[in-house]
Amino acid sequence: MYFTSVDSPLGPLLLTAGQDGALTSLSVPGQKGGRTVQEDWRRDPGPFRAAREQLAAYFAGDLEEFRLELRAEGTPFRRRVWAALDAVPYGATTTYGEIAARVGASRAAVRAVGGAIGANPLLIVRPCHRVIGADGSLTGYAGGLERKVRLLTLEGAMADAVEAAVEEAVERVVEGGVGGSPVGAL
């Protein structure tokens, strides 16, 4: 296994790659379930040249889609969820329920979808930060909510997420009323 560290606005990023050079993980410090350097790993920045360049362009606002060879180990279900994440475009957000629908999972499987998203070993390049709660809330992110906010802000998606949350709150008030009274009856 090869590894390198890349500086970023989110802090140092730990990248790993297999013998063939395919990116196998991208972790941030303090990440829940993130990788840590092992004794038998070899530090070599060579296999990561394209990743380094694309990450720099992304953080500069000049790249919206990564074109890297990725190889993440996971169950068939997790791989389907990760493929659905790969389809979420730059600057957009989606919900856990929408990802569940895309992979053919029932609404009851939203927790399993959340688990697969949380197990994504390729932060940033596989955009799990673009997944928000059905109510527009910025739900968990293995790299930390502060980093999620920074990534969504970089992509211009924070305004959309806030707008969606406000629309949802207004809809709840109109449908359910305020203090038990329908709004129209006030």
PDB file of C-alpha atoms in Angstrom:
ATOM      1  CA  MET A   1       0.000   0.000   0.000  1.00  0.00           C
ATOM      2  CA  TYR A   2       1.273   3.458  -0.932  1.00  0.00           C
ATOM      3  CA  PHE A   3       0.427   6.625   0.960  1.00  0.00           C
ATOM      4  CA  THR A   4       1.056  10.329   0.937  1.00  0.00           C
ATOM      5  CA  SER A   5      -0.183  13.424   2.702  1.00  0.00           C
ATOM      6  CA  VAL A   6      -1.606  16.422   0.844  1.00  0.00           C
ATOM      7  CA  ASP A   7      -2.153  19.830   2.427  1.00  0.00           C
ATOM      8  CA  SER A   8      -5.636  21.279   1.968  1.00  0.00           C
ATOM      9  CA  PRO A   9      -7.926  23.952   3.415  1.00  0.00           C
ATOM     10  CA  LEU A  10      -9.469  21.140   5.509  1.00  0.00           C
ATOM     11  CA  GLY A  11      -6.119  20.155   6.989  1.00  0.00           C
ATOM     12  CA  PRO A  12      -3.741  17.417   5.854  1.00  0.00           C
ATOM     13  CA  LEU A  13      -5.356  14.711   3.733  1.00  0.00           C
ATOM     14  CA  LEU A  14      -4.081  11.132   3.956  1.00  0.00           C
ATOM     15  CA  LEU A  15      -4.290   9.376   0.589  1.00  0.00           C
ATOM     16  CA  THR A  16      -3.692   5.665   0.028  1.00  0.00           C
ATOM     17  CA  ALA A  17      -3.352   3.685  -3.188  1.00  0.00           C
ATOM     18  CA  GLY A  18      -2.859   0.079  -4.156  1.00  0.00           C
ATOM     19  CA  GLN A  19       0.031  -1.332  -6.169  1.00  0.00           C
ATOM     20  CA  ASP A  20      -1.754  -0.336  -9.398  1.00  0.00           C
ATOM     21  CA  GLY A  21      -1.983   3.320  -8.292  1.00  0.00           C
ATOM     22  CA  ALA A  22      -5.788   3.382  -7.876  1.00  0.00           C
ATOM     23  CA  LEU A  23      -6.855   5.613  -4.988  1.00  0.00           C
ATOM     24  CA  THR A  24      -8.196   3.436  -2.149  1.00  0.00           C
ATOM     25  CA  SER A  25      -8.855   6.048   0.547  1.00  0.00           C
ATOM     26  CA  LEU A  26      -8.802   9.730   1.352  1.00  0.00           C
ATOM     27  CA  SER A  27      -9.004  10.563   5.058  1.00  0.00           C
ATOM     28  CA  VAL A  28      -8.903  13.713   7.188  1.00  0.00           C
ATOM     29  CA  PRO A  29      -7.507  14.045  10.722  1.00  0.00           C
ATOM     30  CA  GLY A  30      -9.978  12.895  13.367  1.00  0.00           C
ATOM     31  CA  GLN A  31     -12.229  11.241  10.793  1.00  0.00           C
ATOM     32  CA  LYS A  32     -14.603   8.633  12.148  1.00  0.00           C
ATOM     33  CA  GLY A  33     -13.342   5.366  10.650  1.00  0.00           C
ATOM     34  CA  GLY A  34     -10.483   7.128   8.859  1.00  0.00           C
ATOM     35  CA  ARG A  35      -7.288   5.366   7.852  1.00  0.00           C
ATOM     36  CA  THR A  36      -4.046   5.648   9.770  1.00  0.00           C
ATOM     37  CA  VAL A  37      -0.598   4.929   8.400  1.00  0.00           C
ATOM     38  CA  GLN A  38       0.532   1.340   8.936  1.00  0.00           C
ATOM     39  CA  GLU A  39       4.122   0.117   9.332  1.00  0.00           C
ATOM     40  CA  ASP A  40       4.140  -1.817   6.077  1.00  0.00           C
ATOM     41  CA  TRP A  41       2.887   1.102   3.978  1.00  0.00           C
ATOM     42  CA  ARG A  42       5.313   2.911   1.706  1.00  0.00           C
ATOM     43  CA  ARG A  43       5.375   6.728   1.478  1.00  0.00           C
ATOM     44  CA  ASP A  44       5.563   7.618  -2.201  1.00  0.00           C
ATOM     45  CA  PRO A  45       3.989  10.757  -3.689  1.00  0.00           C
ATOM     46  CA  GLY A  46       4.383   9.396  -7.252  1.00  0.00           C
ATOM     47  CA  PRO A  47       1.086   7.486  -7.545  1.00  0.00           C
ATOM     48  CA  PHE A  48      -0.805  10.525  -6.233  1.00  0.00           C
ATOM     49  CA  ARG A  49       0.249  13.209  -8.717  1.00  0.00           C
ATOM     50  CA  ALA A  50      -3.154  13.358 -10.463  1.00  0.00           C
ATOM     51  CA  ALA A  51      -5.028  13.305  -7.140  1.00  0.00           C
ATOM     52  CA  ARG A  52      -2.859  16.118  -5.748  1.00  0.00           C
ATOM     53  CA  GLU A  53      -3.415  18.254  -8.873  1.00  0.00           C
ATOM     54  CA  GLN A  54      -7.162  17.619  -8.969  1.00  0.00           C
ATOM     55  CA  LEU A  55      -7.613  18.305  -5.252  1.00  0.00           C
ATOM     56  CA  ALA A  56      -5.733  21.614  -5.615  1.00  0.00           C
ATOM     57  CA  ALA A  57      -7.956  22.577  -8.569  1.00  0.00           C
ATOM     58  CA  TYR A  58     -11.100  21.551  -6.632  1.00  0.00           C
ATOM     59  CA  PHE A  59     -10.176  23.644  -3.591  1.00  0.00           C
ATOM     60  CA  ALA A  60      -9.334  26.580  -5.902  1.00  0.00           C
ATOM     61  CA  GLY A  61     -12.848  26.321  -7.362  1.00  0.00           C
ATOM     62  CA  ASP A  62     -11.548  25.239 -10.776  1.00  0.00           C
ATOM     63  CA  LEU A  63     -12.648  21.569 -10.779  1.00  0.00           C
ATOM     64  CA  GLU A  64     -16.157  20.209 -10.365  1.00  0.00           C
ATOM     65  CA  GLU A  65     -15.655  16.533 -11.161  1.00  0.00           C
ATOM     66  CA  PHE A  66     -12.777  14.286 -10.161  1.00  0.00           C
ATOM     67  CA  ARG A  67     -11.398  11.962 -12.808  1.00  0.00           C
ATOM     68  CA  LEU A  68      -9.365   9.522 -10.771  1.00  0.00           C
ATOM     69  CA  GLU A  69      -9.151   5.754 -10.718  1.00  0.00           C
ATOM     70  CA  LEU A  70     -10.840   4.731  -7.451  1.00  0.00           C
ATOM     71  CA  ARG A  71     -10.888   1.346  -5.779  1.00  0.00           C
ATOM     72  CA  ALA A  72     -12.805   0.981  -2.541  1.00  0.00           C
ATOM     73  CA  GLU A  73     -13.578  -2.335  -0.908  1.00  0.00           C
ATOM     74  CA  GLY A  74     -17.166  -2.857   0.175  1.00  0.00           C
ATOM     75  CA  THR A  75     -20.213  -5.066  -0.012  1.00  0.00           C
ATOM     76  CA  PRO A  76     -22.302  -4.984  -3.191  1.00  0.00           C
ATOM     77  CA  PHE A  77     -24.857  -2.799  -1.347  1.00  0.00           C
ATOM     78  CA  ARG A  78     -22.193  -0.298  -0.272  1.00  0.00           C
ATOM     79  CA  ARG A  79     -20.780  -0.183  -3.800  1.00  0.00           C
ATOM     80  CA  ARG A  80     -24.272   0.620  -5.172  1.00  0.00           C
ATOM     81  CA  VAL A  81     -24.657   3.416  -2.616  1.00  0.00           C
ATOM     82  CA  TRP A  82     -21.186   4.772  -3.437  1.00  0.00           C
ATOM     83  CA  ALA A  83     -22.028   4.729  -7.159  1.00  0.00           C
ATOM     84  CA  ALA A  84     -25.152   6.764  -6.357  1.00  0.00           C
ATOM     85  CA  LEU A  85     -22.952   9.254  -4.454  1.00  0.00           C
ATOM     86  CA  ASP A  86     -20.692   9.551  -7.492  1.00  0.00           C
ATOM     87  CA  ALA A  87     -23.746  10.670  -9.507  1.00  0.00           C
ATOM     88  CA  VAL A  88     -24.564  13.644  -7.229  1.00  0.00           C
ATOM     89  CA  PRO A  89     -23.319  16.676  -9.149  1.00  0.00           C
ATOM     90  CA  TYR A  90     -21.088  19.441  -7.845  1.00  0.00           C
ATOM     91  CA  GLY A  91     -23.077  22.212  -6.183  1.00  0.00           C
ATOM     92  CA  ALA A  92     -26.100  19.981  -5.528  1.00  0.00           C
ATOM     93  CA  THR A  93     -27.310  18.112  -2.480  1.00  0.00           C
ATOM     94  CA  THR A  94     -29.422  15.015  -2.076  1.00  0.00           C
ATOM     95  CA  THR A  95     -30.998  13.167   0.838  1.00  0.00           C
ATOM     96  CA  TYR A  96     -30.513   9.731   2.319  1.00  0.00           C
ATOM     97  CA  GLY A  97     -34.022   8.830   1.121  1.00  0.00           C
ATOM     98  CA  GLU A  98     -33.196   9.895  -2.435  1.00  0.00           C
ATOM     99  CA  ILE A  99     -30.030   7.784  -2.395  1.00  0.00           C
ATOM    100  CA  ALA A 100     -32.073   4.836  -1.066  1.00  0.00           C
ATOM    101  CA  ALA A 101     -34.528   5.248  -3.952  1.00  0.00           C
ATOM    102  CA  ARG A 102     -31.688   5.439  -6.499  1.00  0.00           C
ATOM    103  CA  VAL A 103     -30.262   2.111  -5.327  1.00  0.00           C
ATOM    104  CA  GLY A 104     -33.672   0.433  -5.164  1.00  0.00           C
ATOM    105  CA  ALA A 105     -33.786   0.260  -1.367  1.00  0.00           C
ATOM    106  CA  SER A 106     -36.968   0.784   0.619  1.00  0.00           C
ATOM    107  CA  ARG A 107     -37.596   3.796   2.849  1.00  0.00           C
ATOM    108  CA  ALA A 108     -36.958   1.437   5.760  1.00  0.00           C
ATOM    109  CA  ALA A 109     -33.416   0.926   4.439  1.00  0.00           C
ATOM    110  CA  VAL A 110     -32.453   4.587   4.880  1.00  0.00           C
ATOM    111  CA  ARG A 111     -30.400   3.678   7.971  1.00  0.00           C
ATOM    112  CA  ALA A 112     -28.446   1.095   5.970  1.00  0.00           C
ATOM    113  CA  VAL A 113     -27.870   3.712   3.271  1.00  0.00           C
ATOM    114  CA  GLY A 114     -26.588   6.089   5.966  1.00  0.00           C
ATOM    115  CA  GLY A 115     -24.237   3.375   7.202  1.00  0.00           C
ATOM    116  CA  ALA A 116     -22.874   2.806   3.704  1.00  0.00           C
ATOM    117  CA  ILE A 117     -22.391   6.541   3.198  1.00  0.00           C
ATOM    118  CA  GLY A 118     -20.626   6.782   6.567  1.00  0.00           C
ATOM    119  CA  ALA A 119     -18.309   3.949   5.518  1.00  0.00           C
ATOM    120  CA  ASN A 120     -17.196   5.794   2.357  1.00  0.00           C
ATOM    121  CA  PRO A 121     -13.377   5.589   2.432  1.00  0.00           C
ATOM    122  CA  LEU A 122     -12.917   8.284  -0.223  1.00  0.00           C
ATOM    123  CA  LEU A 123     -13.996  11.574   1.336  1.00  0.00           C
ATOM    124  CA  ILE A 124     -14.235  14.588  -0.950  1.00  0.00           C
ATOM    125  CA  VAL A 125     -13.627  12.668  -4.212  1.00  0.00           C
ATOM    126  CA  ARG A 126     -16.705  10.515  -3.531  1.00  0.00           C
ATOM    127  CA  PRO A 127     -19.033  13.310  -2.417  1.00  0.00           C
ATOM    128  CA  CYS A 128     -20.776  12.007   0.694  1.00  0.00           C
ATOM    129  CA  HIS A 129     -20.674  15.621   1.965  1.00  0.00           C
ATOM    130  CA  ARG A 130     -23.507  16.369  -0.500  1.00  0.00           C
ATOM    131  CA  VAL A 131     -25.979  14.209   1.429  1.00  0.00           C
ATOM    132  CA  ILE A 132     -28.241  16.094   3.829  1.00  0.00           C
ATOM    133  CA  GLY A 133     -31.264  15.237   5.951  1.00  0.00           C
ATOM    134  CA  ALA A 134     -34.764  15.163   4.439  1.00  0.00           C
ATOM    135  CA  ASP A 135     -35.517  18.369   6.349  1.00  0.00           C
ATOM    136  CA  GLY A 136     -32.436  20.086   4.924  1.00  0.00           C
ATOM    137  CA  SER A 137     -30.378  19.584   8.079  1.00  0.00           C
ATOM    138  CA  LEU A 138     -26.652  19.034   7.792  1.00  0.00           C
ATOM    139  CA  THR A 139     -26.579  15.565   9.234  1.00  0.00           C
ATOM    140  CA  GLY A 140     -23.437  13.657  10.179  1.00  0.00           C
ATOM    141  CA  TYR A 141     -20.264  13.564   8.163  1.00  0.00           C
ATOM    142  CA  ALA A 142     -17.345  11.281   9.012  1.00  0.00           C
ATOM    143  CA  GLY A 143     -14.951  14.181   8.449  1.00  0.00           C
ATOM    144  CA  GLY A 144     -16.886  16.457  10.833  1.00  0.00           C
ATOM    145  CA  LEU A 145     -19.737  18.882  10.228  1.00  0.00           C
ATOM    146  CA  GLU A 146     -17.391  21.889  10.030  1.00  0.00           C
ATOM    147  CA  ARG A 147     -15.636  20.298   7.059  1.00  0.00           C
ATOM    148  CA  LYS A 148     -18.978  19.391   5.483  1.00  0.00           C
ATOM    149  CA  VAL A 149     -20.066  23.033   5.718  1.00  0.00           C
ATOM    150  CA  ARG A 150     -16.769  24.180   4.181  1.00  0.00           C
ATOM    151  CA  LEU A 151     -17.122  21.743   1.258  1.00  0.00           C
ATOM    152  CA  LEU A 152     -20.761  22.646   0.594  1.00  0.00           C
ATOM    153  CA  THR A 153     -19.896  26.353   0.821  1.00  0.00           C
ATOM    154  CA  LEU A 154     -17.023  25.884  -1.653  1.00  0.00           C
ATOM    155  CA  GLU A 155     -19.443  24.206  -4.049  1.00  0.00           C
ATOM    156  CA  GLY A 156     -22.118  26.889  -3.585  1.00  0.00           C
ATOM    157  CA  ALA A 157     -24.554  24.358  -2.147  1.00  0.00           C
ATOM    158  CA  MET A 158     -24.891  25.842   1.355  1.00  0.00           C
ATOM    159  CA  ALA A 159     -27.356  28.510   0.208  1.00  0.00           C
ATOM    160  CA  ASP A 160     -29.474  25.798  -1.423  1.00  0.00           C
ATOM    161  CA  ALA A 161     -29.373  23.644   1.725  1.00  0.00           C
ATOM    162  CA  VAL A 162     -30.441  26.576   3.922  1.00  0.00           C
ATOM    163  CA  GLU A 163     -33.184  27.539   1.465  1.00  0.00           C
ATOM    164  CA  ALA A 164     -34.505  23.953   1.432  1.00  0.00           C
ATOM    165  CA  ALA A 165     -34.545  23.864   5.242  1.00  0.00           C
ATOM    166  CA  VAL A 166     -36.481  27.158   5.409  1.00  0.00           C
ATOM    167  CA  GLU A 167     -38.986  25.955   2.793  1.00  0.00           C
ATOM    168  CA  GLU A 168     -39.497  22.712   4.744  1.00  0.00           C
ATOM    169  CA  ALA A 169     -40.040  24.635   8.006  1.00  0.00           C
ATOM    170  CA  VAL A 170     -42.562  26.996   6.373  1.00  0.00           C
ATOM    171  CA  GLU A 171     -44.390  24.023   4.856  1.00  0.00           C
ATOM    172  CA  ARG A 172     -44.620  22.342   8.278  1.00  0.00           C
ATOM    173  CA  VAL A 173     -46.020  25.532   9.826  1.00  0.00           C
ATOM    174  CA  VAL A 174     -48.588  26.008   7.055  1.00  0.00           C
ATOM    175  CA  GLU A 175     -49.702  22.360   7.134  1.00  0.00           C
ATOM    176  CA  GLY A 176     -49.708  21.908  10.884  1.00  0.00           C
ATOM    177  CA  GLY A 177     -50.471  25.418  11.999  1.00  0.00           C
ATOM    178  CA  VAL A 178     -48.868  27.306  14.817  1.00  0.00           C
ATOM    179  CA  GLY A 179     -49.735  26.307  18.369  1.00  0.00           C
ATOM    180  CA  GLY A 180     -52.371  23.883  17.095  1.00  0.00           C
ATOM    181  CA  SER A 181     -54.215  26.475  14.961  1.00  0.00           C
ATOM    182  CA  PRO A 182     -54.106  26.308  11.203  1.00  0.00           C
ATOM    183  CA  VAL A 183     -52.304  29.374   9.851  1.00  0.00           C
ATOM    184  CA  GLY A 184     -55.343  30.319   7.742  1.00  0.00           C
ATOM    185  CA  ALA A 185     -57.473  30.491  10.901  1.00  0.00           C
ATOM    186  CA  LEU A 186     -55.219  33.026  12.666  1.00  0.00           C
TER     187      LEU A 186
END
